[in-house]
mmCIF file of C-alpha atoms in Angstrom:
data_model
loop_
_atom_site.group_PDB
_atom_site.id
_atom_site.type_symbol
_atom_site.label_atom_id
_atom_site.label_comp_id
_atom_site.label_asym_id
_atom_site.label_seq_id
_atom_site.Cartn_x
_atom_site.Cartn_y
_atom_site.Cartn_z
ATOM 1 C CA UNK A 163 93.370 64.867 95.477
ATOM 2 C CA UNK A 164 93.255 63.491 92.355
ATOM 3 C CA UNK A 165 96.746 62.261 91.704
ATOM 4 C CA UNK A 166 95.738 60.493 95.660
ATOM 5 C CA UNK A 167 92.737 58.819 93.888
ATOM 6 C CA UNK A 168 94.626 57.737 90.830
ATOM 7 C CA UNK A 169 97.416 56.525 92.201
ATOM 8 C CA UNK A 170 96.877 55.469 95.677
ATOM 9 C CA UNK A 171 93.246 54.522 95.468
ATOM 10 C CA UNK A 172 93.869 53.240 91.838
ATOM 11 C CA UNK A 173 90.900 54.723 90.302
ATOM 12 C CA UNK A 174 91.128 55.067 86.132
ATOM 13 C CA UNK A 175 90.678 58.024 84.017
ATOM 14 C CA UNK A 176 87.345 56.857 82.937
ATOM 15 C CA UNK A 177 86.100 56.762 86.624
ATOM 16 C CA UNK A 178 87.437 60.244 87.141
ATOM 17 C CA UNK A 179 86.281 61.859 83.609
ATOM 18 C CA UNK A 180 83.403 63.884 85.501
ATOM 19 C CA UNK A 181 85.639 65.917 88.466
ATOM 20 C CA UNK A 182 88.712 65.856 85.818
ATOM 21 C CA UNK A 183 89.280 68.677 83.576
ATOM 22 C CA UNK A 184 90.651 67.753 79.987
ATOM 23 C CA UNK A 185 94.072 68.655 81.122
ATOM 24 C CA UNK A 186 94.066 67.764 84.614
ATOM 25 C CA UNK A 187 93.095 64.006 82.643
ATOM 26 C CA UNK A 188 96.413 64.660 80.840
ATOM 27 C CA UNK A 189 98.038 65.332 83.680
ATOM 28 C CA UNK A 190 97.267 62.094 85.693
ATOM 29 C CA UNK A 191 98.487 60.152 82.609
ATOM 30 C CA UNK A 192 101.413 61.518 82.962
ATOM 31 C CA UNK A 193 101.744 61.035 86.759
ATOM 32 C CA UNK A 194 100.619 56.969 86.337
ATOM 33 C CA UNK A 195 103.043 56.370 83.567
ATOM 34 C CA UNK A 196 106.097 57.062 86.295
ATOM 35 C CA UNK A 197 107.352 54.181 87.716
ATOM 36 C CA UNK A 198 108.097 54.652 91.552
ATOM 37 C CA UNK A 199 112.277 53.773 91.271
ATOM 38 C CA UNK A 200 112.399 56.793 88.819
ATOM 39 C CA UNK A 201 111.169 59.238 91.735
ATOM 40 C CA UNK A 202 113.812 60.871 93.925
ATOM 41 C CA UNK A 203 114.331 58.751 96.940
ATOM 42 C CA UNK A 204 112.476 60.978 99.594
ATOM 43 C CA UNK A 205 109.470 61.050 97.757
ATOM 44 C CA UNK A 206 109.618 57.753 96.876
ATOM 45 C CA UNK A 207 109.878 56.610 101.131
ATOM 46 C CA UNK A 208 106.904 59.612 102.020
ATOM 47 C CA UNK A 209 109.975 61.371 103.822
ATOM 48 C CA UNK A 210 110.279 65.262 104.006
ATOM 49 C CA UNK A 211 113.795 66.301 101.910
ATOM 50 C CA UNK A 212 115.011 67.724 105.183
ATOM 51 C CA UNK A 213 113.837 64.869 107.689
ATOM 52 C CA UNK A 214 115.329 62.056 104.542
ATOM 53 C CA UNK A 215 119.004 64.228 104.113
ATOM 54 C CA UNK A 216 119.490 64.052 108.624
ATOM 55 C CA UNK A 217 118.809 60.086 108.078
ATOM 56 C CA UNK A 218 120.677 59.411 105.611
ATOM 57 C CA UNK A 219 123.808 61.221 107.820
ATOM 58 C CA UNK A 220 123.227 57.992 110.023
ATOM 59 C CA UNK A 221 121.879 54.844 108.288
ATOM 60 C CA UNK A 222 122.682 52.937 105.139
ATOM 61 C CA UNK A 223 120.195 53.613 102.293
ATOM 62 C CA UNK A 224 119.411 50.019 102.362
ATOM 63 C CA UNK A 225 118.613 50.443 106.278
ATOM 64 C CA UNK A 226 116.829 53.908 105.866
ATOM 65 C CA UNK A 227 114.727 52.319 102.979
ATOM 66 C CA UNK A 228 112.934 49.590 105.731
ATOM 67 C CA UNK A 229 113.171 52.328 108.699
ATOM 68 C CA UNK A 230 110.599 54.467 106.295
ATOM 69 C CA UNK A 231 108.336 51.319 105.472
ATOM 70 C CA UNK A 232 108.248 50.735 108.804
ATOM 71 C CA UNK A 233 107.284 54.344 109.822
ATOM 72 C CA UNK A 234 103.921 54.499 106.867
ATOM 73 C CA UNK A 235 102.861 50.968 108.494
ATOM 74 C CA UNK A 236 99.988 51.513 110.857
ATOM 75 C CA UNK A 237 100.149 51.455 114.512
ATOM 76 C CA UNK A 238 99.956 48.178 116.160
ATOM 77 C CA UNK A 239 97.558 48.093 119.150
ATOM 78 C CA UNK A 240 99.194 47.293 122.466
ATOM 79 C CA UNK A 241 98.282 46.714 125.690
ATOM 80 C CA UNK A 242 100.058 46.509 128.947
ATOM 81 C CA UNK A 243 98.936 44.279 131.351
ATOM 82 C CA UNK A 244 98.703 46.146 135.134
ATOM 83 C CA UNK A 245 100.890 43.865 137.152
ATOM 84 C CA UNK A 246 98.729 44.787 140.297
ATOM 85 C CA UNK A 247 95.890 42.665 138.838
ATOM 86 C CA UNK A 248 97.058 39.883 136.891
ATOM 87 C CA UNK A 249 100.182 38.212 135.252
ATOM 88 C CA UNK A 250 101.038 38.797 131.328
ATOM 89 C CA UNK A 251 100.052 34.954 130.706
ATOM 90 C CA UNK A 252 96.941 35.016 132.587
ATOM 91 C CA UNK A 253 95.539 38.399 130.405
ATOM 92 C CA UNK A 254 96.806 36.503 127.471
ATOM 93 C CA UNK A 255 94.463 32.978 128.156
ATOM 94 C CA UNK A 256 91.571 35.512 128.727
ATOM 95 C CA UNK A 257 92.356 36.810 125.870
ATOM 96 C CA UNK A 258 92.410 34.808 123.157
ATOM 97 C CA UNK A 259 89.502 32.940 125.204
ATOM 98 C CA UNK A 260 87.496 35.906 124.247
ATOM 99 C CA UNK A 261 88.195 35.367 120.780
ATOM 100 C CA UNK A 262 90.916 37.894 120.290
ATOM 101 C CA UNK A 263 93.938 37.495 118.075
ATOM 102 C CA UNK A 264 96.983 38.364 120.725
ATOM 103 C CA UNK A 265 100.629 37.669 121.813
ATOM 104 C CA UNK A 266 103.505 38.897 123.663
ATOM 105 C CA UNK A 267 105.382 41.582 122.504
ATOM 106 C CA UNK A 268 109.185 40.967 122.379
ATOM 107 C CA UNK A 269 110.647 43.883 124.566
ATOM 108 C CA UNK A 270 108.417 45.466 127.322
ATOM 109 C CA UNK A 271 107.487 42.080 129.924
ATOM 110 C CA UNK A 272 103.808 43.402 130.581
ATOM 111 C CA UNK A 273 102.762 44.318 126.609
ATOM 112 C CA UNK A 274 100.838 42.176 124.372
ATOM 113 C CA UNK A 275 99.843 43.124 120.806
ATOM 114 C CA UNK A 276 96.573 42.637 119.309
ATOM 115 C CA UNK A 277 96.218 41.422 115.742
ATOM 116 C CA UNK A 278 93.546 44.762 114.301
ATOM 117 C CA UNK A 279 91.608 47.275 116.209
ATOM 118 C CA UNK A 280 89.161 45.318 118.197
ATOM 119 C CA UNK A 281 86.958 47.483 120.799
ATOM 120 C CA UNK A 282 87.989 47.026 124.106
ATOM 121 C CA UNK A 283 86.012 49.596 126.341
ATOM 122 C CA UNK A 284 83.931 47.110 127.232
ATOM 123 C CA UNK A 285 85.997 44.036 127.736
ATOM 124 C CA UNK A 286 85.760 42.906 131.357
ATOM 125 C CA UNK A 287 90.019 42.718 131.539
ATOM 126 C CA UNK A 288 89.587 46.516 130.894
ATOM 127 C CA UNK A 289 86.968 47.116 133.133
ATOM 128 C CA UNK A 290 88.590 45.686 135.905
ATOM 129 C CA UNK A 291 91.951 47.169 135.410
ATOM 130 C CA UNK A 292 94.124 44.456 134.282
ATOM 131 C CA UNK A 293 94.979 46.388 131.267
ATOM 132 C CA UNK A 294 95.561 49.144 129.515
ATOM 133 C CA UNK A 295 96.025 50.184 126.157
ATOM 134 C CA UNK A 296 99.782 51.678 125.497
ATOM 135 C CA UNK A 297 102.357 50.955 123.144
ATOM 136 C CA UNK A 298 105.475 49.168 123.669
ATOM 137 C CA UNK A 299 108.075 51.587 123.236
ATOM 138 C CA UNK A 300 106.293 54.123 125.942
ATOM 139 C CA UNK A 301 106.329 51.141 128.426
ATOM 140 C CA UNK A 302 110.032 50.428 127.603
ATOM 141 C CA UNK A 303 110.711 54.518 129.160
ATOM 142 C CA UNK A 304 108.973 53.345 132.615
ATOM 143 C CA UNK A 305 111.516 50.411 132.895
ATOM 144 C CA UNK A 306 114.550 52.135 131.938
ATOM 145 C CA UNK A 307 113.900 54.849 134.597
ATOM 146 C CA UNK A 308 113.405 52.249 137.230
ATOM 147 C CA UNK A 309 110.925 53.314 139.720
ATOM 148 C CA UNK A 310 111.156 51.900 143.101
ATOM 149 C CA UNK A 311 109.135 51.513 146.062
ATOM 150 C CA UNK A 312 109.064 54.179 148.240
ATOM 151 C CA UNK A 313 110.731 56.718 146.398
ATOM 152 C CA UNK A 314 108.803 59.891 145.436
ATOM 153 C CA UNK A 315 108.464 60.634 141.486
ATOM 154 C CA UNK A 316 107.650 63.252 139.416
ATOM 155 C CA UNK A 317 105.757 62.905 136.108
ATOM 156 C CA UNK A 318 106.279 65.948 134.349
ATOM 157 C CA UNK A 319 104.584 65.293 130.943
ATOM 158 C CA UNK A 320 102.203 63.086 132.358
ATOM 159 C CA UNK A 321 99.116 63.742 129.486
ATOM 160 C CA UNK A 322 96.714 61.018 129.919
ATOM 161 C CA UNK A 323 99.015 59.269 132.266
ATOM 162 C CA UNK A 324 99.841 56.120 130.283
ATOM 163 C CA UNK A 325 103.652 55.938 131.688
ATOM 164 C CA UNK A 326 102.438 57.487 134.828
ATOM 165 C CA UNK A 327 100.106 54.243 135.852
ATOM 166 C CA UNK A 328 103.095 52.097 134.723
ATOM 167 C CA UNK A 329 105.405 53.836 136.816
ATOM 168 C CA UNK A 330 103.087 53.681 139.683
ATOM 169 C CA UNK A 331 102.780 49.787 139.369
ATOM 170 C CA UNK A 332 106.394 49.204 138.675
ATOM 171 C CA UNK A 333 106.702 50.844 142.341
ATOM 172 C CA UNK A 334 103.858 48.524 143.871
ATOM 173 C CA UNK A 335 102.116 51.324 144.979
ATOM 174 C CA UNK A 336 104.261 52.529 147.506
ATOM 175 C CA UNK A 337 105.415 56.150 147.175
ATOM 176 C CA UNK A 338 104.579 59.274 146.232
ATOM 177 C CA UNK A 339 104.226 59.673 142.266
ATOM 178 C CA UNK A 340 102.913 63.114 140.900
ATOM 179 C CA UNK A 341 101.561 63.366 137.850
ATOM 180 C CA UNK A 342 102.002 66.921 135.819
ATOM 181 C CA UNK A 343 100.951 68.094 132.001
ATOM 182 C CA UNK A 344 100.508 72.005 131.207
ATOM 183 C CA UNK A 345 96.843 70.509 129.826
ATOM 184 C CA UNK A 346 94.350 70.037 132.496
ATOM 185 C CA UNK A 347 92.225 68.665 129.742
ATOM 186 C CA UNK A 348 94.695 65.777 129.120
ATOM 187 C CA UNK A 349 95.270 65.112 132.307
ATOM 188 C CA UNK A 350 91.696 64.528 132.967
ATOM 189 C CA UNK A 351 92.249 61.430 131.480
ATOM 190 C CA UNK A 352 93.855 60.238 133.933
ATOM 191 C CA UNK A 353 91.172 60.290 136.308
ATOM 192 C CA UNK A 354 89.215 57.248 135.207
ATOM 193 C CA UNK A 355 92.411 55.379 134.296
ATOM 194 C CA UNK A 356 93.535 55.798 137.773
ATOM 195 C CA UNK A 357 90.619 54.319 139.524
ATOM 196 C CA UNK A 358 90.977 51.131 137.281
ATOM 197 C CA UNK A 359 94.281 50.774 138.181
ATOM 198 C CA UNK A 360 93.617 50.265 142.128
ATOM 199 C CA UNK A 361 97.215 52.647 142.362
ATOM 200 C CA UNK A 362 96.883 54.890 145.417
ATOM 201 C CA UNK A 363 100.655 56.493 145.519
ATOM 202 C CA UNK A 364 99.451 58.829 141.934
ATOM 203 C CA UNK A 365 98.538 62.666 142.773
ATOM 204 C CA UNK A 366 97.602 64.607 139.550
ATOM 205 C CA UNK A 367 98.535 67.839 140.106
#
């Protein structure tokens, strides 16, 4: 905790003098007078030795060095726009009407990403059904698999059913697509998502 508040929170000795102990002070000197190149190279990227030592097998340290950046960067929010409701360039005029900060994401056709964490429960594109919030590289598995019309699906690690509304879309709503998790709890989620969504081919099960 306190080499977390020296280091990362860049708080000073002096600020910490009443939780530090005389030699936990002389301690944190120590830890804030080494420079980050002169740590070994899975501390220095936040990586587990074992998890850094299997990467390294497979990328260039140069590569593995902006792999891990990329990994402690927060989350972007994304959305995917439900295809049964609206197009990706009508959501996006509502949008930024609204006063939020988005654009298109460069893989997934139907995701847009959000600049912060604005709330959204309440935004009338949500309400309706016109989108939902899920990241790109889950919507990327719905259109590798492919889903068409007609054809009957299975789910089986549905959770809150994020891929499993996509799925159902990408088929038009035609078909039989059943939803499964081993949680009943997480697939309760589902429930309210599912009426937003105007699907009717989804069956939780």
């Amino acid at each position: 905790l306190l080499a977390a508040l020296a280091c990362v929170q860049g708080m000073n000795r002096r600020q910490l003098a009443e939780v530090a102990s005389e030699s936990e002070s002389k301690w944190l000197a120590q830890a804030k007078a080494v420079r980050s190149e002169d740590l070994p190279a899975a501390v220095r990227l936040d990586l587990p030795d074992w998890l850094y030592g299997e990467l390294l097998a497979g990328f260039a340290a140069d590569e593995l060095e902006r792999l891990a950046a990329a990994l402690n960067q927060p989350a972007p929010l994304d959305l995917r726009v439900n295809p049964l409701r609206a197009g990706r360039d009508e959501v996006l005029e509502k949008l930024l009407a609204s006063g939020l900060a988005a654009s298109p994401c460069p893989y997934s056709p139907l995701a847009i990403r959000l600049a912060g964490k604005p709330p959204l429960a309440q935004h009338p594109l949500f309400v309706d059904g016109s989108i939902e919030v899920q990241d790109e590289g889950s919507q990327l598995l719905g259109f590798l698999l492919q889903p068409r019309r007609g054809q009957m699906v299975a789910d089986v690690c549905a959770g809150a059913g994020g891929k499993t509304l996509l799925l159902g879309a990408l088929m038009r709503s035609q078909g039989r697509l059943y939803a499964f998790d081993v949680s009943d709890r997480r697939l309760a989620k589902l429930k309210p998502r599912l009426a937003r969504s105007g699907l009717s081919n989804v069956y939780p099960v």
